[in-house]
Amino acid sequence: MAVAKSIDSVGAVSDSSAIITAIHTGNIFYVDKSQVLSGIGSVNDPMNSIQTAINASRNGDSILVKPGVYFERLSIDSSITIGSLFMLNPNDTASISKTIINGSTTTNYSALIGLKGTNNMINRTLSLRGLQFEQFNGSLINDSRILILSNCILNSIKANCSSLINGNNNSIIEKSKFFNTSGQIYLASNSIISQNLFLKHNGSCNSQFINGSSSKLKITNNLFIDLTGTDL
Protein backbone atom coordinates (compact mmCIF):
# COMPACT_ATOMS: atom_id res chain seq x y z
CA MET A 1 0.00 0.00 0.00
CA ALA A 2 1.28 3.48 -0.89
CA VAL A 3 0.19 6.95 0.22
CA ALA A 4 0.53 9.93 -2.14
CA LYS A 5 0.04 13.69 -1.68
CA SER A 6 0.43 16.45 -4.23
CA ILE A 7 3.75 18.28 -4.68
CA ASP A 8 4.02 21.79 -6.11
CA SER A 9 6.50 23.10 -8.68
CA VAL A 10 9.22 23.70 -6.10
CA GLY A 11 8.85 20.31 -4.50
CA ALA A 12 6.82 21.32 -1.44
CA VAL A 13 4.33 18.74 -0.20
CA SER A 14 0.82 20.09 0.22
CA ASP A 15 -0.69 19.43 3.65
CA SER A 16 -4.16 20.29 2.40
CA SER A 17 -4.32 17.79 -0.44
CA ALA A 18 -6.29 14.59 -0.11
CA ILE A 19 -4.41 11.42 0.70
CA ILE A 20 -4.53 8.92 -2.15
CA THR A 21 -4.08 5.30 -1.15
CA ALA A 22 -2.91 2.82 -3.76
CA ILE A 23 -3.49 -0.87 -3.04
CA HIS A 24 -1.63 -3.59 -4.91
CA THR A 25 -4.31 -5.82 -6.46
CA GLY A 26 -1.96 -8.45 -7.82
CA ASN A 27 -0.12 -9.27 -11.02
CA ILE A 28 -0.56 -12.44 -13.06
CA PHE A 29 2.53 -14.35 -14.22
CA TYR A 30 2.23 -17.05 -16.87
CA VAL A 31 4.49 -20.10 -16.94
CA ASP A 32 5.05 -22.49 -19.86
CA LYS A 33 7.84 -25.06 -19.63
CA SER A 34 7.95 -25.44 -23.42
CA GLN A 35 9.56 -21.99 -23.66
CA VAL A 36 13.29 -22.31 -24.40
CA LEU A 37 14.00 -18.85 -23.00
CA SER A 38 12.19 -17.50 -19.98
CA GLY A 39 10.12 -14.41 -20.75
CA ILE A 40 8.67 -11.61 -18.67
CA GLY A 41 5.70 -13.67 -17.52
CA SER A 42 3.02 -12.25 -19.80
CA VAL A 43 0.54 -14.47 -21.60
CA ASN A 44 2.50 -14.08 -24.85
CA ASP A 45 5.96 -14.19 -23.24
CA PRO A 46 5.70 -16.63 -20.33
CA MET A 47 8.41 -17.68 -17.92
CA ASN A 48 9.63 -21.26 -18.27
CA SER A 49 9.69 -22.33 -14.62
CA ILE A 50 7.33 -21.93 -11.71
CA GLN A 51 10.15 -20.92 -9.36
CA THR A 52 11.16 -18.09 -11.69
CA ALA A 53 7.62 -16.74 -11.47
CA ILE A 54 7.62 -17.17 -7.68
CA ASN A 55 10.84 -15.18 -7.44
CA ALA A 56 9.24 -12.33 -9.41
CA SER A 57 6.00 -12.34 -7.45
CA ARG A 58 4.93 -10.56 -4.31
CA ASN A 59 1.96 -10.72 -1.97
CA GLY A 60 -1.34 -10.86 -3.85
CA ASP A 61 0.08 -12.09 -7.16
CA SER A 62 -1.10 -15.14 -9.11
CA ILE A 63 0.86 -17.63 -11.20
CA LEU A 64 -0.92 -19.44 -14.03
CA VAL A 65 0.88 -22.61 -15.07
CA LYS A 66 0.32 -24.07 -18.52
CA PRO A 67 0.18 -27.88 -18.96
CA GLY A 68 3.42 -29.81 -18.66
CA VAL A 69 5.54 -31.77 -16.19
CA TYR A 70 7.57 -29.43 -14.00
CA PHE A 71 10.45 -31.10 -12.15
CA GLU A 72 10.73 -28.48 -9.45
CA ARG A 73 10.85 -27.95 -5.73
CA LEU A 74 9.02 -24.71 -4.86
CA SER A 75 10.43 -22.19 -2.37
CA ILE A 76 7.84 -19.59 -1.41
CA ASP A 77 7.75 -16.82 1.20
CA SER A 78 4.93 -14.62 -0.11
CA SER A 79 1.13 -14.86 -0.08
CA ILE A 80 0.38 -15.94 -3.65
CA THR A 81 -1.87 -18.19 -5.72
CA ILE A 82 -0.47 -20.86 -8.03
CA GLY A 83 -2.76 -22.78 -10.33
CA SER A 84 -3.33 -24.40 -13.68
CA LEU A 85 -5.52 -23.03 -16.46
CA PHE A 86 -8.38 -24.58 -14.50
CA MET A 87 -8.44 -21.26 -12.62
CA LEU A 88 -9.54 -19.51 -15.80
CA ASN A 89 -12.16 -22.11 -16.68
CA PRO A 90 -13.57 -24.36 -13.92
CA ASN A 91 -14.95 -26.66 -16.61
CA ASP A 92 -11.41 -27.39 -17.81
CA THR A 93 -10.77 -30.20 -15.34
CA ALA A 94 -8.40 -31.88 -17.83
CA SER A 95 -5.82 -29.17 -17.10
CA ILE A 96 -5.48 -30.43 -13.53
CA SER A 97 -3.98 -33.82 -14.41
CA LYS A 98 -1.91 -32.27 -17.21
CA THR A 99 -0.25 -29.64 -15.03
CA ILE A 100 2.15 -31.65 -12.91
CA ILE A 101 4.75 -30.74 -10.32
CA ASN A 102 6.96 -33.81 -10.09
CA GLY A 103 9.28 -34.25 -7.12
CA SER A 104 11.15 -37.35 -8.30
CA THR A 105 14.35 -35.40 -8.96
CA THR A 106 14.18 -33.37 -5.74
CA THR A 107 16.60 -34.51 -3.04
CA ASN A 108 17.88 -33.14 0.28
CA TYR A 109 14.53 -31.52 1.07
CA SER A 110 11.90 -32.80 3.49
CA ALA A 111 9.02 -30.99 1.74
CA LEU A 112 8.16 -30.39 -1.91
CA ILE A 113 7.03 -26.86 -1.02
CA GLY A 114 9.05 -24.90 1.49
CA LEU A 115 10.42 -21.52 2.50
CA LYS A 116 12.95 -19.45 0.60
CA GLY A 117 14.37 -18.15 3.86
CA THR A 118 13.44 -18.17 7.51
CA ASN A 119 10.55 -15.75 7.27
CA ASN A 120 7.66 -16.14 9.68
CA MET A 121 4.79 -17.46 7.57
CA ILE A 122 2.06 -17.47 10.23
CA ASN A 123 -0.04 -14.78 8.52
CA ARG A 124 0.88 -15.71 4.93
CA THR A 125 -1.49 -17.64 2.67
CA LEU A 126 -0.50 -20.01 -0.11
CA SER A 127 -3.31 -20.98 -2.48
CA LEU A 128 -2.81 -23.99 -4.77
CA ARG A 129 -5.57 -24.57 -7.32
CA GLY A 130 -5.99 -27.19 -9.99
CA LEU A 131 -2.50 -28.74 -9.86
CA GLN A 132 -1.17 -32.29 -9.66
CA PHE A 133 1.72 -33.08 -7.30
CA GLU A 134 3.43 -36.44 -7.68
CA GLN A 135 6.34 -38.72 -6.87
CA PHE A 136 8.01 -37.20 -3.85
CA ASN A 137 9.39 -38.86 -0.73
CA GLY A 138 8.51 -36.29 1.90
CA SER A 139 5.83 -33.79 2.87
CA LEU A 140 3.91 -31.71 0.41
CA ILE A 141 4.15 -28.76 2.78
CA ASN A 142 5.16 -28.66 6.43
CA ASP A 143 5.35 -25.14 7.84
CA SER A 144 3.20 -22.54 9.57
CA ARG A 145 1.48 -20.79 6.67
CA ILE A 146 -2.23 -20.78 5.87
CA LEU A 147 -2.85 -23.27 3.06
CA ILE A 148 -5.67 -23.35 0.53
CA LEU A 149 -5.50 -26.61 -1.45
CA SER A 150 -8.39 -26.74 -3.91
CA ASN A 151 -9.16 -29.10 -6.81
CA CYS A 152 -5.69 -30.62 -6.70
CA ILE A 153 -4.34 -34.16 -7.09
CA LEU A 154 -1.67 -35.69 -4.85
CA ASN A 155 -0.26 -38.91 -6.28
CA SER A 156 2.49 -40.88 -4.53
CA ILE A 157 3.52 -38.16 -2.10
CA LYS A 158 5.03 -40.29 0.67
CA ALA A 159 5.65 -38.41 3.91
CA ASN A 160 5.69 -41.72 5.83
CA CYS A 161 5.88 -40.84 9.56
CA SER A 162 6.03 -37.07 8.98
CA SER A 163 3.27 -34.59 8.11
CA LEU A 164 1.88 -34.94 4.62
CA ILE A 165 0.34 -31.48 5.01
CA ASN A 166 0.72 -29.02 7.85
CA GLY A 167 -1.35 -25.82 7.74
CA ASN A 168 -2.11 -22.96 10.09
CA ASN A 169 -5.46 -21.59 11.26
CA ASN A 170 -8.14 -21.11 8.59
CA SER A 171 -6.56 -23.53 6.12
CA ILE A 172 -8.74 -25.35 3.59
CA ILE A 173 -8.33 -28.67 1.79
CA GLU A 174 -11.23 -29.13 -0.61
CA LYS A 175 -12.32 -31.00 -3.73
CA SER A 176 -8.95 -32.72 -4.05
CA LYS A 177 -7.85 -36.31 -4.69
CA PHE A 178 -5.19 -38.18 -2.72
CA PHE A 179 -3.80 -41.38 -4.30
CA ASN A 180 -1.14 -43.61 -2.69
CA THR A 181 -0.06 -41.05 -0.11
CA SER A 182 1.28 -41.42 3.42
CA GLY A 183 1.78 -39.22 6.46
CA GLN A 184 -0.45 -37.12 8.65
CA ILE A 185 -2.61 -34.12 7.81
CA TYR A 186 -2.59 -31.46 10.50
CA LEU A 187 -4.56 -28.24 10.16
CA ALA A 188 -4.90 -25.73 13.00
CA SER A 189 -8.08 -24.09 14.33
CA ASN A 190 -11.02 -23.07 12.14
CA SER A 191 -9.79 -25.12 9.20
CA ILE A 192 -11.84 -27.20 6.76
CA ILE A 193 -11.31 -30.56 5.06
CA SER A 194 -14.20 -31.09 2.66
CA GLN A 195 -15.26 -33.01 -0.46
CA ASN A 196 -11.97 -34.86 -0.92
CA LEU A 197 -11.18 -38.40 -2.05
CA PHE A 198 -8.53 -40.35 -0.12
CA LEU A 199 -7.57 -43.63 -1.82
CA LYS A 200 -4.92 -46.06 -0.51
CA HIS A 201 -3.43 -43.81 2.12
CA ASN A 202 -0.88 -45.42 4.45
CA GLY A 203 -0.83 -44.02 7.95
CA SER A 204 0.54 -47.07 9.73
CA CYS A 205 3.20 -45.14 11.66
CA ASN A 206 0.94 -42.18 12.56
CA SER A 207 -1.49 -42.32 15.45
CA GLN A 208 -3.95 -40.33 13.34
CA PHE A 209 -4.30 -39.74 9.61
CA ILE A 210 -6.11 -36.45 10.14
CA ASN A 211 -5.17 -34.78 13.40
CA GLY A 212 -8.40 -33.28 14.68
CA SER A 213 -7.07 -32.18 18.04
CA SER A 214 -7.30 -28.51 17.07
CA SER A 215 -10.50 -26.70 17.90
CA LYS A 216 -13.18 -26.18 15.26
CA LEU A 217 -11.63 -28.35 12.54
CA LYS A 218 -14.46 -29.26 10.17
CA ILE A 219 -14.22 -32.57 8.30
CA THR A 220 -17.20 -33.00 5.98
CA ASN A 221 -18.27 -34.99 2.88
CA ASN A 222 -14.98 -36.79 2.29
CA LEU A 223 -14.59 -40.28 0.82
CA PHE A 224 -12.01 -42.61 2.39
CA ILE A 225 -11.17 -45.85 0.57
CA ASP A 226 -8.62 -48.55 1.46
CA LEU A 227 -6.75 -46.69 4.21
CA THR A 228 -4.07 -48.58 6.11
CA GLY A 229 -3.46 -48.19 9.83
CA THR A 230 -5.22 -44.86 10.00
CA ASP A 231 -7.57 -43.23 12.42
CA LEU A 232 -9.46 -39.93 12.29
GROMACS .gro file of C-alpha atoms in nm, residues 70-73 102-109 112 134-137:
model
   17
   70TYR     CA    1   0.757  -2.943  -1.400
   71PHE     CA    2   1.045  -3.110  -1.215
   72GLU     CA    3   1.073  -2.848  -0.945
   73ARG     CA    4   1.085  -2.795  -0.573
  102ASN     CA    5   0.696  -3.381  -1.009
  103GLY     CA    6   0.928  -3.425  -0.712
  104SER     CA    7   1.115  -3.735  -0.830
  105THR     CA    8   1.435  -3.540  -0.896
  106THR     CA    9   1.418  -3.337  -0.574
  107THR     CA   10   1.660  -3.451  -0.304
  108ASN     CA   11   1.788  -3.314   0.028
  109TYR     CA   12   1.453  -3.152   0.107
  112LEU     CA   13   0.816  -3.039  -0.191
  134GLU     CA   14   0.343  -3.644  -0.768
  135GLN     CA   15   0.634  -3.872  -0.687
  136PHE     CA   16   0.801  -3.720  -0.385
  137ASN     CA   17   0.939  -3.886  -0.073
   0.00000   0.00000   0.00000
